[in-house]
Structures are given as structure tokens and as C-alpha cells.
Amino acid sequence: GIEQEPREDGSGHRTGAMGKIEELLEGSFSRIGLAVGLHPWKSIAGSVLAIVACGYGFTMIVSETRPEKQWVARGAPALEHDEYVKAMWPGNARFNLFAGTCADVDEASCNVLEPKYIQRLYEINARIMNITVDGDSIVRELDAKHKENSDRPWLQYKGDWSFSGNAVPSNGSVTFEGRKCFSFGPFCGKASVLDVFRDDEQVIQTLSTEAVQQAVNAWEDQETMCPLSLASPDSPCFDANCQAYGSPSERQSCRDLASAYCASVCPSARPGDANCKDSGCVQLMALNSSGSMLNTDPNSTGQAPESAFAFEPTKIKTMVGPLEGDGNVAYAKGKYLQGFWAINKNELYCPSEGSVDPVADEWERRALCILGINADPEAEPVLECPPDNLLTFSGLFGRSFGDEFGASIRGDIAKLSSSYFVIVIYCGLMIGKRDVIHSGIVLSVVAVLIVGLTIAGTMGIMGYLGVPNSNLNNNLYFLILGLGVDDAFVLSSEFVRHTTLQPELPIPERIALTAKTGGISVLITSATDALAFLVGASTVLPALGWFCTYAGTAIVFCFLFQLTVFLPALALNARRAEANRRDCLCCFHASPRALDDPQGCCCCTPRLCGDNVLRRSMKAAATKATSDWGQIVTIVFFCILAGVGIFGSTQVYKDFKLEWFIPDNSYVNQFSKINADYFASGTPITVNLRDAPDAFAAQSKLRDLFDYLNSTDLVNKDVVVESWYEDFMQWAVNPATAATASVVFDPPREDSHAAFAERDSFYSALHLWYRSSQGSRFRGSLLWSDVDCNVEGSLENLPLGCDVKQGLMASRLNAELSLSSTNTGTTRYATMTTLRAKIHEMYEGAFPYSFDFLYWEEVGIIDEELIRNLLICGGVICLVVFALVPALRIATWVIICICLSVVETIGFMYFWDVTISGVSTIYILICVGLAVDYAAHIAHMFKEADGSPRERAITAVERIGPCTLNAVVSTFLAVVVVGFSSSYVFRIFFKVLFLVVLIAGMHGLWLLPVLLSLLGGSKEPESNFEDVAPGTVGNTDLSPKSSSSKA
């Protein structure tokens, strides 16, 4: 039947509401086109002035680089927890993990428990301990960089900084100046197989294979840390009384054995004595000679030194792996060493760089260099980082993600630059003719320059509005490049068409006709994409919302610049062509030739590079596709494609790991693989307890919480759960503890659930334990309500002014999540939420915390946000398409093709190992915009064409198909270059955009014409272009149309 579209009445005016809207839009575009055609330089100058006006906004742009501010949903628990932890425990740790293996032999022959490897690890560790960072130099650099900041918060970094710092006596205790390590009580946080040998140079340098095996296999049997060597067969550390003493007589027996042993192996007991075979004897004798060092309870005589407290030794399999026995001992061989150094994190927030700790960054850079890893080759001073000849290392340091991701991005800059160059060349080839006058190279450069103008205008406006800028906005270049080049193809094609059909019209009137017929096509895609993005900016994910705001605004700018810059450029280019001046060298003339009679350019002759080859080829393809057999094949093929895509879309899952941002060959990825294969260590967490409920009243809850953490599969059972309450109670209920001898317990102290019966006794005993050697390693886990009660070193007496009865302001427990509960994004999110719910249920107000949780929050909401944004985009697309393509049967098929394109793209993402994440969500939304472009242009030209449904479909493909195909190819060329990137972001970018240009391109150029040829309806011919007389194009009463035969 005949398509019921807006018709003209006898006077040439369209009837119906939609017809009036269409007529109004065409008239508006005609007037704009005529104005810019008459005054092209004024239009371009006005556009440049508008960008200059936006320029001040650049100075107001606020860049947001903190992940927690970008990818954590507004109102997410992780945000409140992070703020609480930073307020209560400002000195959080940066764990610097390492793994080492043999460098001198292959993996099969490697045994890191050979003495030479342990000795080399000791030498490397000693060099790392001796790293000194010049904080004064850092302060001077920051002063020079931020002269406008008079507060100088970076003064906290002044002085020299080392891992252990320098011990300074203070108020009867010891403090450490310039100490950068994260402290667990008085001890620096570090762990490695060197702990088995007490970091004792005398012991380590004389190790034998038998001594290594003896120490490693005896390490986990200890209940009390012995300061002497486990590598000696005569060591008293193997005596039962020294492994766990519970009475003064047992303790004295251990000391007698230790004295006899030390008299044999270290008779002088002097530091630095070359004849001393166990430096632990020097420490032990010094402590024995000082009663005050041993006496932490003024009511008793002589307790153990700080090195002899109850402890859980680190599991050997967390330090050496994979472990093998030899028939005599359980642990005889291993291929990898693993450990960590924990340093204190004192960060300042800088808008341009995010949260930074320059001292920690520099310390880690030098430590990595000692391990043979040059983390930042461009940093000053330049470091030489040769690999070790015995051990080769990988690691995961606090700065590693930033370094490796930044290096990957920098490595891809050349690829990105080349992609822009490729697009310029391609546009130059396809926009113009194969002719020195009509080549279109300058127009292609203008098309790309519009991208720069668009980004400049957008950034300026966003600066005025205060919308933060993030790294995601780097994707705007590709989005605007794809949309802008597509629009340029459409407008230039329409201008060539009008010039070919009516060469006698003045240039301004041909520009007016170009704006009239091409403007609505460009408006459909621009309005749809802009509204979809702007409405989608309401998402709860800040970074996604900012990107949508930037993208929607950029699309508006791009559309406006097509009218005010590209159309004037078309007019100026036409003037040059009519003066027979060369395209790139406009000062030189060439022999006259018509637009439709190219004479060849460079190596392309007219016969080899025929200008209409693509148009004729697409017409032939459309003719075959819309034939009976072509329609059958098309429907069958796309039904299969839709089925596979729908299946894949039901299987695609959400997942995200920060490790994916790291290049495949990075030392970080090598460490992650080693850890997953041989150590299975997970994510360290703290369980934070607030001031309410009161710790005394919640004793049973504290014990239940400890039991839960030790029983749940979510927590790594190879790593000790550290609970200050459990250690405190073990000390308190011990009959040998004189300080609690008269304390009342309910249940009694013999019961496994013993608890303090009186609040005052509880807090008095807790503080005594806290400030003594026994509780020293938990000083970083308790924060008293009375600040005078907080101490850093051991004290015999209560600090002056301290009121322990006020209780605790905050406390925390330490644990580590299992690798199996954190191996994917979805399991990480499930683990996090499960722990939150269970811990809150057991201890109201308590919560688990890790800084990594800020990254994990995204996985829980990203699928909902993707669906939400796709639905918003779908609604906006329907509204705009139905408004600007006022033909129900045409607009309906456009919507169906767009929806199929998006669903199939998501479906095939599953088969290409692309998961739903914040990164892929951005690219999917970009793809929606491209899918609209590829379908809407065909639909608009089909509406304009006359004849039977098949004739209209063929005419639409012939007229606008080359432009759409060029947009597809140009977008593909832009992304194919980054397909070889080592960066996860760009690989995902390539995969998703490759799928959309292929799938959406096929739907727009193949499926949609076939569907319209079947169901699009016929249309009777209307007035032709020959009815348009020169000088009447600007008259809005005229609505010139082309017939399909003329086209």
C-alpha cells in the first residue's frame, strides 16, 4: 500500500502535525544554510569566538582521579566506612608484596630453600632497610610546584625517612623519628622466610642445607617467640619450656638453658663480635641485665622481654611455595619466596594527581629498583636497576597499579595518534573526488578539527558548571570522531548531490539545500544521542554520570559546529573549486573540470579510481539483498544472528578486577599469577569496632566474632586472625598473671568463655596489658576515648591524665580473605556483602574494611546501571525517532534494528570474554549512539525517496549508504590500531567497538533496507528539484524534493 506520510496540499505545504514540524525544521535549516553560505568567514569566526569564551572555563575544571570518588555509587557503605577508617586510623598501611624465584637455574631445578638464595634475600632485604628518602628535597619540590598554597601541608614529609627510623628516648619509652614502616605495636610490619632466622646475619651467613630445613620445619611449632636461632641443633628454642612457658619456674628453666647456649656460641655477648654465631644472645643478655626492660608489672619480678610474647608463627606455606618434602622432613624444597614490607600511608589530596604520599612513592621506587624493577624510568633521580643474578623478582607495591597502568597508556599514545592520522587520510579519500581540485583533503582536516573544537567547548562549559573531569573523558575523542565524521560524510555527500543536480544554483543556495536535506538526518542522530546521554547522567555512579554529561554536551557542540563550521567550509571549498584552485595548494591553479568529471589524483587515474564505484557497488548490493532470494537469505541470517546474540546476552556476567588494567607482561601480573598458583593469599581486611556497644558489655560478641572469622570459608585459614581481645583474655585468665589474680570473672577464668565481671577491672587490666610487652603488637588496634591513654611504647605506669574508665573509642581485628572468595568480581562483591551483614548481625555497628572494597562496590550495581541507562537511551531514541521520522512503519523498524544491534553486541561480548564492568558499560553506551547513526540515516533517506518499497530502499542505500559505510569504516580504522594494545581498557574498547561497527553496520546497511523493502510502504512522487529556481531556496514556502529517478 501507499505509505501514509505527511503530504503536501495544493500550495506545496505539508499537512498534519508531523508535517508541520518537518516543514518548520527544513525551513530553519534552509535559513541557517543560506546564512552561513553567504557569510562563511563570519560563521567560522563566531564559532572560534565562542570557543574562546569557553576558554576561561578550562581554568575552573576540577579533575577527579580518586577511584573511590569515581566508581563507588553514591551512598554506598564503602564510602562511609572509608571515611570512618581514615578518621580513626589515619596511618593506614601500604603493603608491598614480592615474590622471588631462582634466576640462575630453570624453575624445575629451582629450590629457594638452598642457603645461597636465603643469603641473597638477606643481602637484598638489608639494602632495602637502608633506603633513606630525603624528605626535605620533597618539601622543596612541593614548595616550588604549589607556590600559591601558604598552608604547606606537605611539611609533614620533611626530614630523612627510612623503613625502621631512628630510635629516640621519650617519656620513659622509645619513639622513632623518620620511621616509614607501618607498625604493629613496636614492630615494623614485614614478613618473609628471613623471620625464621630472626634476620640474624651471623646465623644466615653460616647456614647449611640441614640448618635451613631444621629451622623451617621447627618454625610453626613455637607458641612463644624465641629470640635465639632455630638453625642450631643446640638451640634452647626446641625445649618445651622455651616454646611455651606458663610459670616462673618454667621461664627460669628456659633462661638457664639460654644462658648456657649463649655462653657457648656467643661468649662475649657484644654487638658486632665476629665470633658470635647467634646475635640473639646479644639481645637476650642485654635484656637480662636490665630489670626495668623485663619488668612490665610493678607488682611482680621479671617478665619476658618484648620479643617473647605469645604469638602465632606465620605459616611457612605463605612464605615458601610450592613446598615439597624429601622423606625426612616435610619442608625441603620450594620454588618461590614470598613476603611483604608494610609502610605507613600519609597521603595528601592533590586535584591533579589524586591522593599521594611522595615519601612512600619514592621509598617504593627505590625498593623495586633493588629488586631489579625500574618502576618509573622517567623519575628523577634516574636509578640503575640491574636484575640480580641469583633471584628474580615480581611484586605488587602500593605504587604498582599507577605505574604500570600509566606506562601502558603512554605506550598507546602513539597508536591513538596514528588512528587520528588514519582517519584524516581516509576522510580525504572518501569525502572528495579523485581529483586535485575536488580531492576533499582540506574538508577531512576540518572534520577532524571540529572534534577538537567540540572537546574544547565541552571542557570549557563543564568547567563553568563545575562538573568534574575524569580519565573516562578520554573516550570522548572516539565518540565525537565517529559521530562527527559521519555527519561530515552526510553533509558533503548532500552538497555534491545538489551541485550535480543543480550546478546553476549559487553556492549559498546549494549550501541551504544541503542543510535542508542533510540537516534533519544529522539532527535525528545528534538529538537522539545527546538526549540519551544527558538523561543517563542521573546514574548513581559518579564517573559514569560525569561522562554522560560530557558526552551529551559534546554531541550538541558537534552538531552546532557541523552547521557553523563544516557548512561554511563546504562553501569556501566550493568557491575554491569554482576558481579551479588546487585543494591542498590553493595558491596554484589547475585546468578546469566539472565536479562529476574527476581527472585523477596522484597515482589514481579515473579508470582505476572511479569516483562512483562505491555508490554503484552499494546499489548493486541493495538490489540483490532486496530481491526475493536476497530477502529470504537476509531474514534467515539475521534470525540466526539474533538468536546467538540473545543467548549470549543471557550468559554475559558482571566482573571487574583492578589487575585487568595492568599490561600482560607486567611484573604485577607475574606476581598475581605466582600468588594464585602457589600461595593463594587473599585480601587483608580489618574488622572495625566502633565506640558503641561498649567493649566490656560486648565481651561475648567479641568472642563470637573471633570464632566466626576463624570458621568461615571466606577467611584464609592459613593466616592468623589477630584479635586483641583473644590475646588479652589469654593473658588475663592465666593464673601466673599477678595483675589479674584478684579480678572476678563471670564465667570464671577456668571456663573457655571467661569474661570480666566488672567494667573498671576490665579497662584497668586492658590498659596494663596494652602498655606492656604482651600487648605491644596490638597498640595499633586500640584507640582510647581519653587521648592521654594512647601510648606508642611500653610503660610501667599509667600515663598522666589518663582515665581508662572512659573506655575505647575504636578497635579493630585483622584477618585475610581467602583467594577462593576473591577470585572474581562477583565473588568479591558477594564476600564483601556477606561479611558486612554477618558481622553487623553479630556486633552492631562493626564492619569489615579494605580499601579494595571501594573497587568492589562497582560490581554490585554496574549491571543495574547498564540496564537503567539502556532503558533510558531506548526511551529517548523512540521519542526522537518517532518525532523526526514521522512515519510509524519506518520508525518502528529503525527502533527494532537499534535494539537488535545493542542486544547482539552485548551477546557477542560474552563469546569474546568481555564482562559487564564500568569500562565496558561506557563503551556500550557509546555503541548505542553509533547504532542510531547507522540506522537513522538510511531511514530518513528512505522516507524522502519515492516509488515502491523496494525502489525506495535501493534509492536510500544508493544515496546515503556510502556515507554510512564510510562512517563504519572510519570508526573501525580508529579502533583497530588500539586492538594490539597491552592495556585492558583499549583492548575492551577495540572489542566492543569492533562488534558494534560490524553488527550495527550490518543492521543499518543490510537488514533495515530489506525490512523497509518488505514493509516500508510506497510513496508517490512529489515536486522535483528542477522546480527550484535560483534565488528561492531561502523561501520557507518552498519544499523542493528530488525524485528517485533524478537521484
mmCIF file with all atom_site columns, C-alpha atoms in Angstrom, residues 7-15:
data_model
loop_
_atom_site.group_PDB
_atom_site.id
_atom_site.type_symbol
_atom_site.label_atom_id
_atom_site.label_alt_id
_atom_site.label_comp_id
_atom_site.label_asym_id
_atom_site.label_entity_id
_atom_site.label_seq_id
_atom_site.pdbx_PDB_ins_code
_atom_site.Cartn_x
_atom_site.Cartn_y
_atom_site.Cartn_z
_atom_site.occupancy
_atom_site.B_iso_or_equiv
_atom_site.pdbx_formal_charge
_atom_site.auth_seq_id
_atom_site.auth_comp_id
_atom_site.auth_asym_id
_atom_site.auth_atom_id
_atom_site.pdbx_PDB_model_num
ATOM 1 C CA . ARG A 1 7  ? 1.635  15.085 2.328  1.00 0.00 ? 7  ARG A CA 1
ATOM 2 C CA . GLU A 1 8  ? 1.666  18.404 0.527  1.00 0.00 ? 8  GLU A CA 1
ATOM 3 C CA . ASP A 1 9  ? -1.546 20.314 -0.083 1.00 0.00 ? 9  ASP A CA 1
ATOM 4 C CA . GLY A 1 10 ? -2.136 22.208 -3.298 1.00 0.00 ? 10 GLY A CA 1
ATOM 5 C CA . SER A 1 11 ? 0.116  25.073 -2.264 1.00 0.00 ? 11 SER A CA 1
ATOM 6 C CA . GLY A 1 12 ? 3.092  22.828 -1.528 1.00 0.00 ? 12 GLY A CA 1
ATOM 7 C CA . HIS A 1 13 ? 2.667  22.840 2.244  1.00 0.00 ? 13 HIS A CA 1
ATOM 8 C CA . ARG A 1 14 ? 2.663  19.594 4.246  1.00 0.00 ? 14 ARG A CA 1
ATOM 9 C CA . THR A 1 15 ? -0.417 18.646 6.217  1.00 0.00 ? 15 THR A CA 1
#
